[in-house]
mmCIF file of C-alpha atoms and ligand atoms in Angstrom:
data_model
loop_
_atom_site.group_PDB
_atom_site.id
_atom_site.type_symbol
_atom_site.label_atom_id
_atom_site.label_comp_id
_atom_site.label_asym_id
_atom_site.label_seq_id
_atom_site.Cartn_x
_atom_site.Cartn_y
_atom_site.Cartn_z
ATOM 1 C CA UNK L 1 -82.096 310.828 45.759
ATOM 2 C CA UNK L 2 -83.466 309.725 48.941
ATOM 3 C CA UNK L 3 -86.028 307.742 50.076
ATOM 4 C CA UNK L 4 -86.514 309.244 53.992
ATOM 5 C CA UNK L 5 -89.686 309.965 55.206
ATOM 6 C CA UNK L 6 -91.200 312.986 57.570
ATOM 7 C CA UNK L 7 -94.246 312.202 59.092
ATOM 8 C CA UNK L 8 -95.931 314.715 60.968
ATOM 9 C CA UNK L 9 -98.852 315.810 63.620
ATOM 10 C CA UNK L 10 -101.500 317.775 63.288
ATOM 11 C CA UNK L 11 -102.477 319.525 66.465
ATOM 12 C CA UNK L 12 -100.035 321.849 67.554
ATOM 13 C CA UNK L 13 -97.479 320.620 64.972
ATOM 14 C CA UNK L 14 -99.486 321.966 61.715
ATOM 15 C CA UNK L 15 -102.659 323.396 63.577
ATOM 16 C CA UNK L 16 -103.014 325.767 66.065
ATOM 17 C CA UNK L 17 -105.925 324.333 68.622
ATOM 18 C CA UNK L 18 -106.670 327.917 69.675
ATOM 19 C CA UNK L 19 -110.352 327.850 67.953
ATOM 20 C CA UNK L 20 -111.262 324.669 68.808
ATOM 21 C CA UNK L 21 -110.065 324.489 72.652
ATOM 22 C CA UNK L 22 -112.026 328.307 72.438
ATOM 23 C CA UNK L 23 -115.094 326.686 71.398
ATOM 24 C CA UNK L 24 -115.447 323.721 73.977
ATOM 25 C CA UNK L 25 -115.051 326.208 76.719
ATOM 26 C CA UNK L 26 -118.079 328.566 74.895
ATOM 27 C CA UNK L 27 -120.194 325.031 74.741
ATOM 28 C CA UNK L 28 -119.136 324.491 77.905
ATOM 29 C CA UNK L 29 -120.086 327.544 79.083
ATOM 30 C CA UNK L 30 -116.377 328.179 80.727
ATOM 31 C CA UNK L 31 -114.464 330.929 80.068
ATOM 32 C CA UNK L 32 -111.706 330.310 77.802
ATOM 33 C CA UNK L 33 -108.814 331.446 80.070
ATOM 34 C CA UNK L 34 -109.989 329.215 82.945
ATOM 35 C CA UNK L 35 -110.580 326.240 80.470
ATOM 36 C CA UNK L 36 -107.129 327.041 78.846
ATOM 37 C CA UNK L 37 -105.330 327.423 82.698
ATOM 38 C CA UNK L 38 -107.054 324.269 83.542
ATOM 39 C CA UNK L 39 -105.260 322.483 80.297
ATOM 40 C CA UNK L 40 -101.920 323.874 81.621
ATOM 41 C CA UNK L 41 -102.417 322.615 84.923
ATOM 42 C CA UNK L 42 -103.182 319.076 83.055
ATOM 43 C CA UNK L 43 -100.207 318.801 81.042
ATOM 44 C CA UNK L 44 -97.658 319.318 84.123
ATOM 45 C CA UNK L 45 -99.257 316.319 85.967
ATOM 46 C CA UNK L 46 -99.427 314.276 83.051
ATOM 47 C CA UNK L 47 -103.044 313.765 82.833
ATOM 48 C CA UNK L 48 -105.197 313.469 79.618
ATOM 49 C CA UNK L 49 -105.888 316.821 77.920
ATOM 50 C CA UNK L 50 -109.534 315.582 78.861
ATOM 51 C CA UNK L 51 -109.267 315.618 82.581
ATOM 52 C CA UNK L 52 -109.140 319.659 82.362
ATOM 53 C CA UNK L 53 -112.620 319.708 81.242
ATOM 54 C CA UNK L 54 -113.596 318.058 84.641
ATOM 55 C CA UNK L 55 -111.011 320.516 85.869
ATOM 56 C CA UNK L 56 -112.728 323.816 85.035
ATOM 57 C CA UNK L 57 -115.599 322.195 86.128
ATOM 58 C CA UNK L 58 -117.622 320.768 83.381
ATOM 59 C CA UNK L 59 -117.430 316.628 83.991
ATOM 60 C CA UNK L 60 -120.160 315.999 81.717
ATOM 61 C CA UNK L 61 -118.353 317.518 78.438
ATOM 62 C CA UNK L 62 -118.717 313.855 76.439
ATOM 63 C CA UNK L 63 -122.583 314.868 75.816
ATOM 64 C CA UNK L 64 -121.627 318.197 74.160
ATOM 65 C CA UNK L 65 -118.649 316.503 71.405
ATOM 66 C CA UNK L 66 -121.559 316.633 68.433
ATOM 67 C CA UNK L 67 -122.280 320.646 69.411
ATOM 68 C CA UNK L 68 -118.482 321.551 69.264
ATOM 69 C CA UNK L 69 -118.155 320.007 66.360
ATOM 70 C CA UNK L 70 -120.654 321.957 64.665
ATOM 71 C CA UNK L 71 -119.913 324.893 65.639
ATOM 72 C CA UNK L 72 -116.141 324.321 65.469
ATOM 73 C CA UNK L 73 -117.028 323.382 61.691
ATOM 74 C CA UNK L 74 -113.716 321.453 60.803
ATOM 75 C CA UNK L 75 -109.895 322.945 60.462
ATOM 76 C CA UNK L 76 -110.134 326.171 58.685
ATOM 77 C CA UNK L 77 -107.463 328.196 56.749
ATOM 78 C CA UNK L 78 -107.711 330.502 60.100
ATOM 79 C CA UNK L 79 -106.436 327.263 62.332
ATOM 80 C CA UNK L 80 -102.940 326.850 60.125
ATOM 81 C CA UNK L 81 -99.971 327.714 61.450
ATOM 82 C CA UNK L 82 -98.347 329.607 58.853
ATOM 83 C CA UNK L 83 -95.074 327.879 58.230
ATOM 84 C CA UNK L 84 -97.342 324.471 57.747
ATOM 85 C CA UNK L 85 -98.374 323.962 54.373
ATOM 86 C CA UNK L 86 -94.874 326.016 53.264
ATOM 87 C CA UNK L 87 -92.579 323.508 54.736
ATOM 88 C CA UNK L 88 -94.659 320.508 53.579
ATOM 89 C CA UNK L 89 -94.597 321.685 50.515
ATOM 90 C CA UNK L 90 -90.889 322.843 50.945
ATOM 91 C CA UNK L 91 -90.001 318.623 52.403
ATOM 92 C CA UNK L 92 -91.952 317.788 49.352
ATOM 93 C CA UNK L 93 -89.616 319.362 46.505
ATOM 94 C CA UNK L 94 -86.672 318.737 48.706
ATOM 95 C CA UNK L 95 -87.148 314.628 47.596
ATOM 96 C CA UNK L 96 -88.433 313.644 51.130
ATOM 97 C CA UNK L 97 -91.390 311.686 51.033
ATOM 98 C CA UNK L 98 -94.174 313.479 53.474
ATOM 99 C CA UNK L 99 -96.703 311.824 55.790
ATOM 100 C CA UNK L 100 -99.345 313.307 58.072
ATOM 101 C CA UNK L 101 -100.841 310.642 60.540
ATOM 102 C CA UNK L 102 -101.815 312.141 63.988
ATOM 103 C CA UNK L 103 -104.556 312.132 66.772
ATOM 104 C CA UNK L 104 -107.480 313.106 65.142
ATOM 105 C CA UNK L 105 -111.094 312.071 64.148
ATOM 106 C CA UNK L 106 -111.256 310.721 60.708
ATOM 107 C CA UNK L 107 -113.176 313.447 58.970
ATOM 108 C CA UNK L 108 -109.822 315.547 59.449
ATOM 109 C CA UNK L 109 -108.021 314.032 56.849
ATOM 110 C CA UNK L 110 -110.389 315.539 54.212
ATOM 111 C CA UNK L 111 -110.375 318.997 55.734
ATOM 112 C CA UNK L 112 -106.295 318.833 55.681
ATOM 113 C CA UNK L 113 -106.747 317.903 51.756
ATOM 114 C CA UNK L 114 -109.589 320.692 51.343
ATOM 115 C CA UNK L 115 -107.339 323.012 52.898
ATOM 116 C CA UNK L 116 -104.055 322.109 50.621
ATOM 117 C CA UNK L 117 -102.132 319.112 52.467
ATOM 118 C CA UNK L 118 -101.006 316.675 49.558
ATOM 119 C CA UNK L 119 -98.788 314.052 51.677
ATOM 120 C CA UNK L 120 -97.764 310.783 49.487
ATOM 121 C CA UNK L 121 -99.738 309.382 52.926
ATOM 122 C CA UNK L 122 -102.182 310.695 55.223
ATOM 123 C CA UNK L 123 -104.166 309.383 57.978
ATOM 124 C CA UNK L 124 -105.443 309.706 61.286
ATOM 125 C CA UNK L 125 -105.908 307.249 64.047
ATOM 126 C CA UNK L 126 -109.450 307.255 64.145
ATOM 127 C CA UNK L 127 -109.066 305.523 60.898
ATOM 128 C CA UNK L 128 -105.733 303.869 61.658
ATOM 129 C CA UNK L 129 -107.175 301.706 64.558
ATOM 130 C CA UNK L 130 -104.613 302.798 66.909
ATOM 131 C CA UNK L 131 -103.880 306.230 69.003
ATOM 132 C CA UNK L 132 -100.805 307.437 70.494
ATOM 133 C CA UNK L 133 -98.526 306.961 72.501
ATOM 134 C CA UNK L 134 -100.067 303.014 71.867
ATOM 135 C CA UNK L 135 -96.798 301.612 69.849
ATOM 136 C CA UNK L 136 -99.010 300.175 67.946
ATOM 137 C CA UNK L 137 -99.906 303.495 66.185
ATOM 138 C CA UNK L 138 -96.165 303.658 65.429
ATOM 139 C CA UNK L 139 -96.248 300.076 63.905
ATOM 140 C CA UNK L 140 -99.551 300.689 61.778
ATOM 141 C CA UNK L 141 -97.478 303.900 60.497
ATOM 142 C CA UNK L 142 -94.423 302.132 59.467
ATOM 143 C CA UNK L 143 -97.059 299.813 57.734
ATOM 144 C CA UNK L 144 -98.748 302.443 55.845
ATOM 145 C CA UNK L 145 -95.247 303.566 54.622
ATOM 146 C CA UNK L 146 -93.940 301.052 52.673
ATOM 147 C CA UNK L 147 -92.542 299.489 55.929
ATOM 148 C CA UNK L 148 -89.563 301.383 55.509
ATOM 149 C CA UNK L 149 -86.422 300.940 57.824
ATOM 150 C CA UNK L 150 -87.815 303.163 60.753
ATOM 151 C CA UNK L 151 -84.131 304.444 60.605
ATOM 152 C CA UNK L 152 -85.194 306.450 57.237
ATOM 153 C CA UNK L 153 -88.505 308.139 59.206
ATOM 154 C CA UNK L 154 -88.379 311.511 61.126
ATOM 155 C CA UNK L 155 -91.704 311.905 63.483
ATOM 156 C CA UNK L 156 -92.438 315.501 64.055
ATOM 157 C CA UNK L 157 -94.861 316.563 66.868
ATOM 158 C CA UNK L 158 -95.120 318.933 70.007
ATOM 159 C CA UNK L 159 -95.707 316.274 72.529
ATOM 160 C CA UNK L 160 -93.015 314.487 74.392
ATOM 161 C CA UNK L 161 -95.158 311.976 75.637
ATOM 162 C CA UNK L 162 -97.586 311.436 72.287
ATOM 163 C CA UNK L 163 -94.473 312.279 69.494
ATOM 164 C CA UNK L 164 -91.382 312.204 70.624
ATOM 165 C CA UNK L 165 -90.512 309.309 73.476
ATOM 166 C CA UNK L 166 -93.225 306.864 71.582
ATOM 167 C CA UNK L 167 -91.442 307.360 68.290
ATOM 168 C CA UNK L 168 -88.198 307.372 69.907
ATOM 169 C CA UNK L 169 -88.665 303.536 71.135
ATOM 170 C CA UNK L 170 -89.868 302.647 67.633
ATOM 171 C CA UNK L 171 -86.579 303.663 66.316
ATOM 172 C CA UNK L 172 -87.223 306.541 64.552
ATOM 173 C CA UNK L 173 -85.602 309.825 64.249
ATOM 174 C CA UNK L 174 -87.857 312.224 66.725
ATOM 175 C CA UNK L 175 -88.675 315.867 65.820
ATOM 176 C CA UNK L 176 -90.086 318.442 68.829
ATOM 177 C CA UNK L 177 -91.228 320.921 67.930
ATOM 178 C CA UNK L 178 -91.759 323.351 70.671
ATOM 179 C CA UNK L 179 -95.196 325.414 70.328
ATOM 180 C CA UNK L 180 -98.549 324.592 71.496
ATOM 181 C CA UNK L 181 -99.417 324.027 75.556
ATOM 182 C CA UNK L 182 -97.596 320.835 75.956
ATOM 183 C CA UNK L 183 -94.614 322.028 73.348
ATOM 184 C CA UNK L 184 -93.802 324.931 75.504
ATOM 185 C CA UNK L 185 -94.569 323.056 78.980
ATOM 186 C CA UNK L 186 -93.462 319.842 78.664
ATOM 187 C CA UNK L 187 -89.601 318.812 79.417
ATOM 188 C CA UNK L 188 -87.234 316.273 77.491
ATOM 189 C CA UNK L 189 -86.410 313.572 79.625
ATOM 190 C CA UNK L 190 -82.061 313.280 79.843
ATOM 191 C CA UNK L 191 -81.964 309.997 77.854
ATOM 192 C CA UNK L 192 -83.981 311.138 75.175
ATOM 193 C CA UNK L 193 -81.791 314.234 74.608
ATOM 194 C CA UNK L 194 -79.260 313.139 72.228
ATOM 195 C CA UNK L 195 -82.114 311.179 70.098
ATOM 196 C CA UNK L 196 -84.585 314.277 69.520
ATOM 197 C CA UNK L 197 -83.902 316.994 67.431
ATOM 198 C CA UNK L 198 -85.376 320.027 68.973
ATOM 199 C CA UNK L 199 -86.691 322.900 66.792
ATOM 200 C CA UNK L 200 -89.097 326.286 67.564
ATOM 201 C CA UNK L 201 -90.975 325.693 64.207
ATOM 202 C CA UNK L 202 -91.306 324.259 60.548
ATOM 203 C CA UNK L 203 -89.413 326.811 59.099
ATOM 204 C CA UNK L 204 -86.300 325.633 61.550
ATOM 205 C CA UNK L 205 -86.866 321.824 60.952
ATOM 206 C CA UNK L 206 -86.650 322.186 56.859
ATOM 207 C CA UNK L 207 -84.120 324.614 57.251
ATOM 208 C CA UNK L 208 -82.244 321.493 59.530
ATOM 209 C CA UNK L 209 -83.688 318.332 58.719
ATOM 210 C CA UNK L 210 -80.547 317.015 56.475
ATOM 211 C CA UNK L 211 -78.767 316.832 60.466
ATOM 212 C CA UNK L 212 -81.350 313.775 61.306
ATOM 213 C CA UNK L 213 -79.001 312.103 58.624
ATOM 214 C CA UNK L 214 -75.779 313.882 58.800
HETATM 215 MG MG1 LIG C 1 -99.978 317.531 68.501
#
């Protein structure tokens, strides 16, 4: 019946970063409430989530990525949120065809398959050749869809400055969803009000996502 797309984010959208941001602060040798304070204090002056590392006092965190990683080990079943796999699964049988393509190293888009994800396209930007916000990570995603009208594509994420203003310009139908540091945090500009539908989780946006198209 239709041929509209969701594409979503990972972090914050379908994981919860709770383990991992844990783990760089025990690498780091921080304690996890002053790293996680520190990542607050980040996102309401705009900076990189990467500055609060510096922040909480640990500049040289670059040299410790391969540790965290270990001990991190990958997403786990643990890291889900637990409306995620539901409500892709739920877009899925409701005819909408499902995309995850996010922030993330490339070794995540196995872990998302090992852990149940079956998109009709996944990918993430370590493989696509482009990050957000860069518009040019919205343009390889309209690319690895078919090239769609960008009309027919919702992009769901917590960030208003990674998901929801970047997608906005590209002409797609923006999804907030509001949970995670920045999602709670974060504001929605005026003129980007009427554009982004605004929802408190997964559940809410399958329950509502026939409006982006009402
Ligand atoms: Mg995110």
């Amino acid at each position: 019946v239709t041929s509209r797309w969701v594409a979503l984010d990972v972090g914050e959208t379908l994981i919860d970063e709770t383990r991992i941001w844990s783990t760089w602060a025990d690498v780091l040798g921080i304690p996890r409430l002053t790293l996680m304070a520190a990542l607050g204090a980040e996102v309401v002056l705009d900076n990189g989530h990467t500055s609060s590392f510096g922040l909480a006092g640990a500049p040289d965190w670059r040299t410790h990525f391969e540790e965290v990683e270990e001990v991190y080990g990958g997403f786990k079943e643990e890291d889900l949120y637990p409306d995620a796999l539901p409500a892709v699964q739920a877009l899925c049988t409701a005819g909408y065809r499902v995309a995850i393509l996010a922030n993330q190293p490339a070794r995540r888009t196995a872990e998302l398959r090992a852990l149940g994800f079956e998109p009709d396209v996944m990918a993430m930007s370590d493989e696509m050749g482009a990050h957000k916000p860069d518009p040019a990570f919205f343009a390889r995603t309209l690319e690895l869809l078919g090239s769609p009208d960008p009309g027919t594509v919702a992009y769901v994420g917590d960030r208003v400055d990674n998901d929801v203003l970047p997608s906005l310009a590209m002409g797609m139908h923006p999804v907030w969803i509001r949970r995670g540091p920045w999602g709670v945090i974060q504001t929605l500009p005026e003129d980007a009000r009427s554009g982004t539908m605004v929802v408190a989780s997964l559940t809410e946006l399958v329950e509502r996502i026939d409006e982006l198209w009402g």
